[in-house]
PDB file of C-alpha atoms in Angstrom:
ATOM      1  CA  UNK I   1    -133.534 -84.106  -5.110  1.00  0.00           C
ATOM      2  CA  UNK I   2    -133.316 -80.035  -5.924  1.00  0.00           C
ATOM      3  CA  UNK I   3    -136.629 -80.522  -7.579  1.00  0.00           C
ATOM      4  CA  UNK I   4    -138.221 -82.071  -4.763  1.00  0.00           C
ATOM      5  CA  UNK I   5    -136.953 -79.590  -2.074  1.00  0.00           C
ATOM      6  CA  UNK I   6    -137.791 -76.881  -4.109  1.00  0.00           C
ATOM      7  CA  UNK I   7    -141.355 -77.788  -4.127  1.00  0.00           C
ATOM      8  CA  UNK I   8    -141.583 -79.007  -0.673  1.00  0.00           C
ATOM      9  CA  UNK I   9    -139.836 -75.127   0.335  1.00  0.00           C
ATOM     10  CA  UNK I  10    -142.513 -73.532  -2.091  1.00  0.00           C
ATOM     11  CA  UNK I  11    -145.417 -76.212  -0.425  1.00  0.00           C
ATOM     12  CA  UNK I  12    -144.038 -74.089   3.194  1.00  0.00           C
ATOM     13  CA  UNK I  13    -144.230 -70.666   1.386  1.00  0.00           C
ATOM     14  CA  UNK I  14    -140.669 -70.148   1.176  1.00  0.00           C
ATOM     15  CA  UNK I  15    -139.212 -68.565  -2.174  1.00  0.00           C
ATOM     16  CA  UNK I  16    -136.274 -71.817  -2.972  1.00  0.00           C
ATOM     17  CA  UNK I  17    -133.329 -69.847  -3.587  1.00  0.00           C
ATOM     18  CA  UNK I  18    -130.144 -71.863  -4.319  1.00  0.00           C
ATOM     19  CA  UNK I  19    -128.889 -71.409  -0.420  1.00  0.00           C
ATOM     20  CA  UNK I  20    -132.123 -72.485   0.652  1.00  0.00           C
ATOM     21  CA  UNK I  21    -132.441 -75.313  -1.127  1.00  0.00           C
ATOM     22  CA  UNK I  22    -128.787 -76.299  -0.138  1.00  0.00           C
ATOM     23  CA  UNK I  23    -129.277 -75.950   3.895  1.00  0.00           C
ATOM     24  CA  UNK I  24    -132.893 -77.797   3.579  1.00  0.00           C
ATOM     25  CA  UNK I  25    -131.060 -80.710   1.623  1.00  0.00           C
ATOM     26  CA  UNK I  26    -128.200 -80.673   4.953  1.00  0.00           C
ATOM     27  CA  UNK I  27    -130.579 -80.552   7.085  1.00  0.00           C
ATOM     28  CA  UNK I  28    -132.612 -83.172   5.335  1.00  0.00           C
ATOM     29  CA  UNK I  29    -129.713 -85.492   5.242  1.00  0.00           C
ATOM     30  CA  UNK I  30    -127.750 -84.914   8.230  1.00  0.00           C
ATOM     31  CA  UNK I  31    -129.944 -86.343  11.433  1.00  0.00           C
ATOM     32  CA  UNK I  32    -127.120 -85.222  13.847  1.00  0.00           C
ATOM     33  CA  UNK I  33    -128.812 -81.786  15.011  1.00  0.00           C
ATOM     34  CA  UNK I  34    -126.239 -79.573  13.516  1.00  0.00           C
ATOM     35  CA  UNK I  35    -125.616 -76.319  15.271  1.00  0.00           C
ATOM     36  CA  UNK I  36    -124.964 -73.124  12.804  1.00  0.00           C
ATOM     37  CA  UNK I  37    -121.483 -73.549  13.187  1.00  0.00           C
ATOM     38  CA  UNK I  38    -121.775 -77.071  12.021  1.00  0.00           C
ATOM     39  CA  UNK I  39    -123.307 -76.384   8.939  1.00  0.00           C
ATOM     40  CA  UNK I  40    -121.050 -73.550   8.080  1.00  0.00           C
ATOM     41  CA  UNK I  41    -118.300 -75.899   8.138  1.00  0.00           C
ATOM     42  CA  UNK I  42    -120.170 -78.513   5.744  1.00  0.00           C
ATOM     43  CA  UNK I  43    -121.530 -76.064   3.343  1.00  0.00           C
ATOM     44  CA  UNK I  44    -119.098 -73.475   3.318  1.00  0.00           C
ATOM     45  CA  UNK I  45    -116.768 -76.088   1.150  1.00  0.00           C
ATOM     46  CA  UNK I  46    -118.825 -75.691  -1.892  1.00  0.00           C
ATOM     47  CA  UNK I  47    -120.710 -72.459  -1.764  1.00  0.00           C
ATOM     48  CA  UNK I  48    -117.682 -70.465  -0.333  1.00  0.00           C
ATOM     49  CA  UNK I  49    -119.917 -67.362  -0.668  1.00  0.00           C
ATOM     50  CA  UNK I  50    -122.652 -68.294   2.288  1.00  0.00           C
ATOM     51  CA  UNK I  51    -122.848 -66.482   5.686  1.00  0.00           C
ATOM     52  CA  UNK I  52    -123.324 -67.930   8.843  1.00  0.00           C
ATOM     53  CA  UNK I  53    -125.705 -64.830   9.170  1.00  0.00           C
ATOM     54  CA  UNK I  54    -127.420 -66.414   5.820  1.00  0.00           C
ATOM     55  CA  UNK I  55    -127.488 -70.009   7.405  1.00  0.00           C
ATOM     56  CA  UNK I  56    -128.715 -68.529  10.730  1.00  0.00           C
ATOM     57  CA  UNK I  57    -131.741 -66.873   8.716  1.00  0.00           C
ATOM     58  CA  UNK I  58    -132.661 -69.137   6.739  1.00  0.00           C
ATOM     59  CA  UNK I  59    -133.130 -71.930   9.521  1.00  0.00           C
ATOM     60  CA  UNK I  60    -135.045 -68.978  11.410  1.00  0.00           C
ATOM     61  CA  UNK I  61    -137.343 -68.957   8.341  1.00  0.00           C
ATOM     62  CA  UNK I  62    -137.447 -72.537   7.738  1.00  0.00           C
ATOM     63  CA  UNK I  63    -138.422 -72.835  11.794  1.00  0.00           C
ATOM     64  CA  UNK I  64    -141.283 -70.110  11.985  1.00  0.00           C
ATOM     65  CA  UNK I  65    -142.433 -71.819   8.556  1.00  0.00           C
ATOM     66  CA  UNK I  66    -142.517 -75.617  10.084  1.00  0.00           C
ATOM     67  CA  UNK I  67    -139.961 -77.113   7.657  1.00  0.00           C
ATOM     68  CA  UNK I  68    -137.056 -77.465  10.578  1.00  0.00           C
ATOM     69  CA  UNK I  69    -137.126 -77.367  14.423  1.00  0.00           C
ATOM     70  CA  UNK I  70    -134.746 -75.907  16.697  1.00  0.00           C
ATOM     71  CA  UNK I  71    -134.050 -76.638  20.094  1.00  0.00           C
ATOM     72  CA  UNK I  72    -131.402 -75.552  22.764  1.00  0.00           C
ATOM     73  CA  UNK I  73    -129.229 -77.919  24.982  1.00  0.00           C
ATOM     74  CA  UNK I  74    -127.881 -77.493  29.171  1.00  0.00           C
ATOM     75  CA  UNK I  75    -125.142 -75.779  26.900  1.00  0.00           C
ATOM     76  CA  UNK I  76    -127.125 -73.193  25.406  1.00  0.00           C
ATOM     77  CA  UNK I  77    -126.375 -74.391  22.079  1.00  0.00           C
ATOM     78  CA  UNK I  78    -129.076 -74.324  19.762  1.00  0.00           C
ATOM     79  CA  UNK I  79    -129.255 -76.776  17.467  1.00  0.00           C
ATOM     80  CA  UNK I  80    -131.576 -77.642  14.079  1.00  0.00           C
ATOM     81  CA  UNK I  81    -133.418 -80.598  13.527  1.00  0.00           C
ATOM     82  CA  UNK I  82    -135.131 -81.918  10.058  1.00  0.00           C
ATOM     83  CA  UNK I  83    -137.173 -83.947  11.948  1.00  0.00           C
ATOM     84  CA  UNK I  84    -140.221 -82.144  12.690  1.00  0.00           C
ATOM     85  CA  UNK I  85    -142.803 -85.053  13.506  1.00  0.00           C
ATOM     86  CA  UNK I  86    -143.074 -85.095  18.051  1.00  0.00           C
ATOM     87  CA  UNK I  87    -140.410 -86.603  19.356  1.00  0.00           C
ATOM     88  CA  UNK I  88    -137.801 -85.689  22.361  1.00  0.00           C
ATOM     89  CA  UNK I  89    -133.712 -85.500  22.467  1.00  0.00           C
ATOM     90  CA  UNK I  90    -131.622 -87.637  24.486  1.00  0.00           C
ATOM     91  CA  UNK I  91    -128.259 -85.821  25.032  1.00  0.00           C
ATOM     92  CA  UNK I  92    -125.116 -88.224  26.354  1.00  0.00           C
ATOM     93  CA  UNK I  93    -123.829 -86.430  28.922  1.00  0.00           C
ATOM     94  CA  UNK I  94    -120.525 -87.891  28.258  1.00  0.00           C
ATOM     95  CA  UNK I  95    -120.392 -87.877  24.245  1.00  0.00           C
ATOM     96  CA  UNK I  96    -122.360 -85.356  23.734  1.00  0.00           C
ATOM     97  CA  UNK I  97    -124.332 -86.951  21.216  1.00  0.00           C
ATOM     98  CA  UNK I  98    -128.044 -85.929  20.406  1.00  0.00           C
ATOM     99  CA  UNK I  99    -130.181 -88.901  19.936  1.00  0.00           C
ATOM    100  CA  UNK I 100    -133.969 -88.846  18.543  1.00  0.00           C
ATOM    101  CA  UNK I 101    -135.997 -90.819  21.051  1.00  0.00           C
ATOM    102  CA  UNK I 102    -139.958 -91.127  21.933  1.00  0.00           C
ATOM    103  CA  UNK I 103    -141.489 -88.461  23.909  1.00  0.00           C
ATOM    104  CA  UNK I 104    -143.001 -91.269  26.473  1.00  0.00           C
ATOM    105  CA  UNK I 105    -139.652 -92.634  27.233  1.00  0.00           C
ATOM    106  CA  UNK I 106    -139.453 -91.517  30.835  1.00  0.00           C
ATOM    107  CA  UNK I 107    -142.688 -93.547  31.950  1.00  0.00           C
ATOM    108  CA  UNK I 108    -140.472 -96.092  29.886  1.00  0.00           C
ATOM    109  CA  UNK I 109    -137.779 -98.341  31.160  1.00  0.00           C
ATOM    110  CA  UNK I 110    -134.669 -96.861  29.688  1.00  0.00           C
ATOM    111  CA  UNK I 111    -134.944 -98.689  26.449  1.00  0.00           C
ATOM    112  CA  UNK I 112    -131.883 -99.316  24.065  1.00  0.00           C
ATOM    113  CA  UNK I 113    -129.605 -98.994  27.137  1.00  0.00           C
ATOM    114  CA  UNK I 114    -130.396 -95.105  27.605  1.00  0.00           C
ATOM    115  CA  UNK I 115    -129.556 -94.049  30.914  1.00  0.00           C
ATOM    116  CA  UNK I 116    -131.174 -91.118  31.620  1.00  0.00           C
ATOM    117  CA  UNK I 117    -130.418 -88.556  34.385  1.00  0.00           C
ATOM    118  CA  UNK I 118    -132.728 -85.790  33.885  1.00  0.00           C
ATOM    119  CA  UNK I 119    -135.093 -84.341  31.799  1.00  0.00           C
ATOM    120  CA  UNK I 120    -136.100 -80.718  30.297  1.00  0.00           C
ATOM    121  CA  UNK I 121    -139.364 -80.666  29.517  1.00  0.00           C
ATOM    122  CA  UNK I 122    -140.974 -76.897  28.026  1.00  0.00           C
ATOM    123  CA  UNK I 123    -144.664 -76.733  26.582  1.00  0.00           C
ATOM    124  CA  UNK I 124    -145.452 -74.255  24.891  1.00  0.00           C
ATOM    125  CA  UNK I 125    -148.669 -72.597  24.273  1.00  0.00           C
ATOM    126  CA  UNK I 126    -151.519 -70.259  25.440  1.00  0.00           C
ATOM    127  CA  UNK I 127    -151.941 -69.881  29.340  1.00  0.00           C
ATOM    128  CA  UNK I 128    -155.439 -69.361  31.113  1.00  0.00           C
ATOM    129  CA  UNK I 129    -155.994 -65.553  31.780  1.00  0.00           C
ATOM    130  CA  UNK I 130    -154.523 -65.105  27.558  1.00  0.00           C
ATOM    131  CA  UNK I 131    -156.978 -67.398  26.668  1.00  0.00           C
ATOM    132  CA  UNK I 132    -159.589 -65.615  28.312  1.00  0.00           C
ATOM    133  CA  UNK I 133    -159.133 -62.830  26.569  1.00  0.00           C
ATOM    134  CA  UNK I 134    -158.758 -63.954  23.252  1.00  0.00           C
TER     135      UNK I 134
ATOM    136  CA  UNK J   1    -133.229 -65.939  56.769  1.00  0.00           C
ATOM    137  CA  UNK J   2    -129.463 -65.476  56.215  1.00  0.00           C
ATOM    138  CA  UNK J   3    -128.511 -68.189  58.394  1.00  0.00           C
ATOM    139  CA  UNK J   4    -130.498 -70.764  56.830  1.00  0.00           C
ATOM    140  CA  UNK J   5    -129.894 -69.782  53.389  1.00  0.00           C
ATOM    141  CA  UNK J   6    -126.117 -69.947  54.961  1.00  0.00           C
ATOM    142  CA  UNK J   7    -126.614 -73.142  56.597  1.00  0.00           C
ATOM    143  CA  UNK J   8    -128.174 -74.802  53.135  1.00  0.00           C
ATOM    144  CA  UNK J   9    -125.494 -72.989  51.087  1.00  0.00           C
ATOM    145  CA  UNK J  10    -122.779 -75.341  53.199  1.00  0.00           C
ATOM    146  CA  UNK J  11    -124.795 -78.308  52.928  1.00  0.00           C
ATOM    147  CA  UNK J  12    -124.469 -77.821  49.197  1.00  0.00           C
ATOM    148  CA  UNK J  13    -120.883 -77.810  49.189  1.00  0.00           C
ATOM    149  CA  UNK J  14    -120.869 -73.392  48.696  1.00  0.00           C
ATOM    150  CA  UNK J  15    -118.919 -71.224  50.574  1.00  0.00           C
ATOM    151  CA  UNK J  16    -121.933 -68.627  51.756  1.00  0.00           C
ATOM    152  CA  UNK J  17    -120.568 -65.065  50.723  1.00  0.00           C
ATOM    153  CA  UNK J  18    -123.159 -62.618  51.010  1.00  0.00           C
ATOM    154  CA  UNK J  19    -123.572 -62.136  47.035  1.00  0.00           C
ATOM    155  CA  UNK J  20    -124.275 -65.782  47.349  1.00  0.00           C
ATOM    156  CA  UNK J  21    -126.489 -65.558  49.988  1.00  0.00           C
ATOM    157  CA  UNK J  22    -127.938 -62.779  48.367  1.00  0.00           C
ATOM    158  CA  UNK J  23    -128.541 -64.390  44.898  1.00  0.00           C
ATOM    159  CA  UNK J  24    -129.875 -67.537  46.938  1.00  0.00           C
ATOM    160  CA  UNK J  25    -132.229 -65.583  48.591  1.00  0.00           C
ATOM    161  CA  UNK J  26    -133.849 -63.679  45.347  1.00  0.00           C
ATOM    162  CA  UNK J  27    -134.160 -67.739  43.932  1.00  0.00           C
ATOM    163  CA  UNK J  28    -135.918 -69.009  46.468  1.00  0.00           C
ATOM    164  CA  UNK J  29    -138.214 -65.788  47.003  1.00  0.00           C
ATOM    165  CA  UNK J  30    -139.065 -65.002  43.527  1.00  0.00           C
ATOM    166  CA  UNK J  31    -140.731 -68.009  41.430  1.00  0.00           C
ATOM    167  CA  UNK J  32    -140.715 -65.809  38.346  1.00  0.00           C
ATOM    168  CA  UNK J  33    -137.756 -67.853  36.625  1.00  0.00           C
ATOM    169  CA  UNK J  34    -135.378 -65.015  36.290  1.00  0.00           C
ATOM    170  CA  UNK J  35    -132.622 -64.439  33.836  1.00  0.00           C
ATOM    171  CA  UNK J  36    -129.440 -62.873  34.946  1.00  0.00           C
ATOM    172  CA  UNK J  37    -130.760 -59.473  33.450  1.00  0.00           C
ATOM    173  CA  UNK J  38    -133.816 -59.780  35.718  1.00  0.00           C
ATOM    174  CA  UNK J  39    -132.113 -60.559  38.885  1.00  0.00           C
ATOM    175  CA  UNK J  40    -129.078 -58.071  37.999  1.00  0.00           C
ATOM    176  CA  UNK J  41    -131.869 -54.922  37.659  1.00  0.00           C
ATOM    177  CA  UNK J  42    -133.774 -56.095  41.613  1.00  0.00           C
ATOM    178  CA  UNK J  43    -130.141 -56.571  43.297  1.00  0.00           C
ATOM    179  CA  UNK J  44    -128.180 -54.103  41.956  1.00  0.00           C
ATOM    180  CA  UNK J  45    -130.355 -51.923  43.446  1.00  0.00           C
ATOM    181  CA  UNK J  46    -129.409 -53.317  46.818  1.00  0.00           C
ATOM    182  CA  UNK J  47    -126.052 -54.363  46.068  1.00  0.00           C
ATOM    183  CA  UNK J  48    -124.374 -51.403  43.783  1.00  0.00           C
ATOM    184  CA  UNK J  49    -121.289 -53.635  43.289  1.00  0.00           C
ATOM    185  CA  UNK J  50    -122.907 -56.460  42.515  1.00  0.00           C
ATOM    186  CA  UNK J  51    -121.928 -57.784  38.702  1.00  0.00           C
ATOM    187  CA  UNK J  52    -123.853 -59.308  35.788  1.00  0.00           C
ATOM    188  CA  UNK J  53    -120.707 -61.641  35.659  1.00  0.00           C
ATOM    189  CA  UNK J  54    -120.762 -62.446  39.078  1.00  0.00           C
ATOM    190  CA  UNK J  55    -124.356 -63.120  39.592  1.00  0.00           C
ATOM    191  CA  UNK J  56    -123.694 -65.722  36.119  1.00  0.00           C
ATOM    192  CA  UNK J  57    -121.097 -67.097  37.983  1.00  0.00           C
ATOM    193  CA  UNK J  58    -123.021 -67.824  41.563  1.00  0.00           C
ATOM    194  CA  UNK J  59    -125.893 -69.388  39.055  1.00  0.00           C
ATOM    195  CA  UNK J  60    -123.562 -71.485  37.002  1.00  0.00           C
ATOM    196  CA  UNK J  61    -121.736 -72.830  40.935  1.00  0.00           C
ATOM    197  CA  UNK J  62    -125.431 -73.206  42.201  1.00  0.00           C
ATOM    198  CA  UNK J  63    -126.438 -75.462  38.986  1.00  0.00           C
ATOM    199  CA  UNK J  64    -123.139 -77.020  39.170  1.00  0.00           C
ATOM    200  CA  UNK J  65    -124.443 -77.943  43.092  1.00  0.00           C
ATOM    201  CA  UNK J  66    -127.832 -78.667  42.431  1.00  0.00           C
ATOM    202  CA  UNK J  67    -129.305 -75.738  44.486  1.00  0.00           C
ATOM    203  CA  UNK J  68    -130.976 -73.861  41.310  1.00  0.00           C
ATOM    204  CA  UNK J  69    -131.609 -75.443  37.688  1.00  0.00           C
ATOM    205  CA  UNK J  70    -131.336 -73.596  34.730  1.00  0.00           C
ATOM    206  CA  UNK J  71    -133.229 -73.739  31.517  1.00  0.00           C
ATOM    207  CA  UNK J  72    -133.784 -72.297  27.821  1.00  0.00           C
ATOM    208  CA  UNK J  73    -136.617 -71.209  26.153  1.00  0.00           C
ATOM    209  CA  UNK J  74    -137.310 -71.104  22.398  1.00  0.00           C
ATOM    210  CA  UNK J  75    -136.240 -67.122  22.016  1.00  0.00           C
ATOM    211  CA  UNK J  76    -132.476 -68.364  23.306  1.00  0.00           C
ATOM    212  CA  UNK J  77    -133.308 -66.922  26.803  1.00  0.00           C
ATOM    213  CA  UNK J  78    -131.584 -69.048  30.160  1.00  0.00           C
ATOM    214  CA  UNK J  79    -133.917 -69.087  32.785  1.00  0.00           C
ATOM    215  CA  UNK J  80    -133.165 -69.920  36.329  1.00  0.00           C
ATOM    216  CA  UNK J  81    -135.173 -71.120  38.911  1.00  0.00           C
ATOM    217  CA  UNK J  82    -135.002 -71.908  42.794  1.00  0.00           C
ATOM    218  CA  UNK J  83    -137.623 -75.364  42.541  1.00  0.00           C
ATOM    219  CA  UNK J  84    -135.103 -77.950  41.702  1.00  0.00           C
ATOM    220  CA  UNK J  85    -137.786 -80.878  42.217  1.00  0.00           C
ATOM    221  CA  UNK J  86    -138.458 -82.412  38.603  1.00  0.00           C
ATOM    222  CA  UNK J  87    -141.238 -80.476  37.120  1.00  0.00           C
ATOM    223  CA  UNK J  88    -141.724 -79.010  33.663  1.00  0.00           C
ATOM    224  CA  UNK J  89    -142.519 -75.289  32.440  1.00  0.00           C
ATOM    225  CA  UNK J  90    -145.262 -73.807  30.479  1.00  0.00           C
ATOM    226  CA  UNK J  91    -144.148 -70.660  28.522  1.00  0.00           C
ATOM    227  CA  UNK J  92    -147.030 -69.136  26.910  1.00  0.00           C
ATOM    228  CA  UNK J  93    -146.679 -67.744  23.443  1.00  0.00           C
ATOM    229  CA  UNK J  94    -148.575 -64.701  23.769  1.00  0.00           C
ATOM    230  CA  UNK J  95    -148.130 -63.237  27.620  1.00  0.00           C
ATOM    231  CA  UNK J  96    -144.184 -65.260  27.722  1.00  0.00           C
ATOM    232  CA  UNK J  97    -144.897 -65.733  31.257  1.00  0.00           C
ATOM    233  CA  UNK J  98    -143.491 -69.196  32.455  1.00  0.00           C
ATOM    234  CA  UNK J  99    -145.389 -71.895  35.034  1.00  0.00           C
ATOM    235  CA  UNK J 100    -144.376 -74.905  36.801  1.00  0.00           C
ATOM    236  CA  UNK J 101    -146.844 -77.375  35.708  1.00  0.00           C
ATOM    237  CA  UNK J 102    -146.478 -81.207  36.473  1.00  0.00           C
ATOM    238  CA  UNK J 103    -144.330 -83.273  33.632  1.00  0.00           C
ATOM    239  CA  UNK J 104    -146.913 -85.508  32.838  1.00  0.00           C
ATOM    240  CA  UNK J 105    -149.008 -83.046  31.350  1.00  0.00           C
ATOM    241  CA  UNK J 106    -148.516 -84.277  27.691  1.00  0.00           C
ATOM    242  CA  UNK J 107    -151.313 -86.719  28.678  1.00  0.00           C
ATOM    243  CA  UNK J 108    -153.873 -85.389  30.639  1.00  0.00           C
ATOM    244  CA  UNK J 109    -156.294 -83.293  29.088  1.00  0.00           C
ATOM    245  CA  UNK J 110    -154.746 -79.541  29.693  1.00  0.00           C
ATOM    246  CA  UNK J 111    -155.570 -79.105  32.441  1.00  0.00           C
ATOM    247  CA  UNK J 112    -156.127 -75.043  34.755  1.00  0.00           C
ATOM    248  CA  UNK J 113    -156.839 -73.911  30.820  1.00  0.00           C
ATOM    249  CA  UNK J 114    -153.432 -74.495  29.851  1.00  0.00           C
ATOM    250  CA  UNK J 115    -153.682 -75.042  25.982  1.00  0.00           C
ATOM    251  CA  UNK J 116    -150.910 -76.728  25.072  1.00  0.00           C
ATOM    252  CA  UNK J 117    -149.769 -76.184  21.294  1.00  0.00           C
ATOM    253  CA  UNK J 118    -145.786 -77.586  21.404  1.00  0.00           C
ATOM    254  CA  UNK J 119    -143.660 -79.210  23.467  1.00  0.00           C
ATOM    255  CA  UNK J 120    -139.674 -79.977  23.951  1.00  0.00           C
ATOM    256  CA  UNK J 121    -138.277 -82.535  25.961  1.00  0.00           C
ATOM    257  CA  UNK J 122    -134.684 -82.961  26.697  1.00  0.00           C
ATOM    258  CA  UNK J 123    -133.613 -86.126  28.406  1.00  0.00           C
ATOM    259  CA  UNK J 124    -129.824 -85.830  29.895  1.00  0.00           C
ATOM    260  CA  UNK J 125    -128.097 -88.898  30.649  1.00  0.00           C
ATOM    261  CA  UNK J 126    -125.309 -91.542  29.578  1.00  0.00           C
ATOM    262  CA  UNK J 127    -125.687 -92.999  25.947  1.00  0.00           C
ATOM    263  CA  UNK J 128    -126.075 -97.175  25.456  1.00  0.00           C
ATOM    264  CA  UNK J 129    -122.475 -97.029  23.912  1.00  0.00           C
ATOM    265  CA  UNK J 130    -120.879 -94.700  26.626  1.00  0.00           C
ATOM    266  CA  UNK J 131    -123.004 -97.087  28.972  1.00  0.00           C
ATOM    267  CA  UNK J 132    -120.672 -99.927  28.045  1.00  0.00           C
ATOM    268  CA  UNK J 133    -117.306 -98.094  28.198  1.00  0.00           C
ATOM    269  CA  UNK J 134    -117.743 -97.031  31.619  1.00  0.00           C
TER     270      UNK J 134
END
């Protein structure tokens, strides 16, 4: 599996340094939208030397180069996803659990028992008078 | 305007104190979804005992109440903002000004030149297995 993250961090243009290639394997294996702090924990059991200024870095790298997302909760925690393909969060309000779900969902009927209360929705992009003058 | 920011503060529940009023009053006069640093810089100027802490607080009681909503954008930032129907926000990458733009936007074709390049959604609720405990 080192072999194939390597190459899929040098396919993104990031150099795969042995920390790298450790938080791209958590975050490729752990679908639970780990927060820094969560990974810290995790990782910090068998590379006692890593940061949580190192693991904060890196994710901003592997965000700004596509391999990870980030997004922040009603909490303002941000959390990390390895999921990159479109798709929206479901937080339980009562668990706190982060669940991957369809963008489309609210047009949806709740499916899979979801009850949902509200929903964030951000776009992001270029507005009209930027695009003008671009 | 005091009394009926007063008489709405009530309704909600809030004790009117004049920071309150006062922080109620810059929320549903300025559409610019301020951050605490924003509205400390206009009020303090009115109100030279007015504190960053206490205008976080009044925010965090008029979330709590439902009289402002609060949101983050992708550069950690917590936005606030006086329109508490459900609508989502446009933050453009290049001028970072944010827009209240309808939440169905995903699917129409972009429309007032908005050119849409990412989006997050956030859905809030009660999980299926919560769903069944409760």
């Amino acid at each position: 599996m080192i072999t194939t993250i390597s190459k899929f961090l040098k396919e993104k243009g990031i150099t795969p340094s042995v920390q790298r290639i450790e938080i791209m394997r958590f975050m490729l294996t752990h679908k639970t939208h780990p927060t820094v702090d969560d990974i810290y924990r995790e990782l910090s059991k068998s590379i006692p030397t890593l940061s949580k200024t190192t693991i904060y870095n890196t994710l901003t790298l592997l965000c700004d180069k596509g391999a990870v997302i980030s997004f922040t909760t009603d909490d303002n925690t941000t959390h990390y996803d390895g999921v990159v393909e479109e798709h929206a969060h479901f937080k339980c309000k009562n668990c706190g659990q982060i669940f991957d779900v369809p963008i489309p969902m609210i047009n949806n009927s709740e499916p899979q028992g979801f009850d949902i209360q509200n929903v964030e929705v951000t776009y992001y992009g270029i507005c009209p008078k930027c695009t003008e003058y671009q």
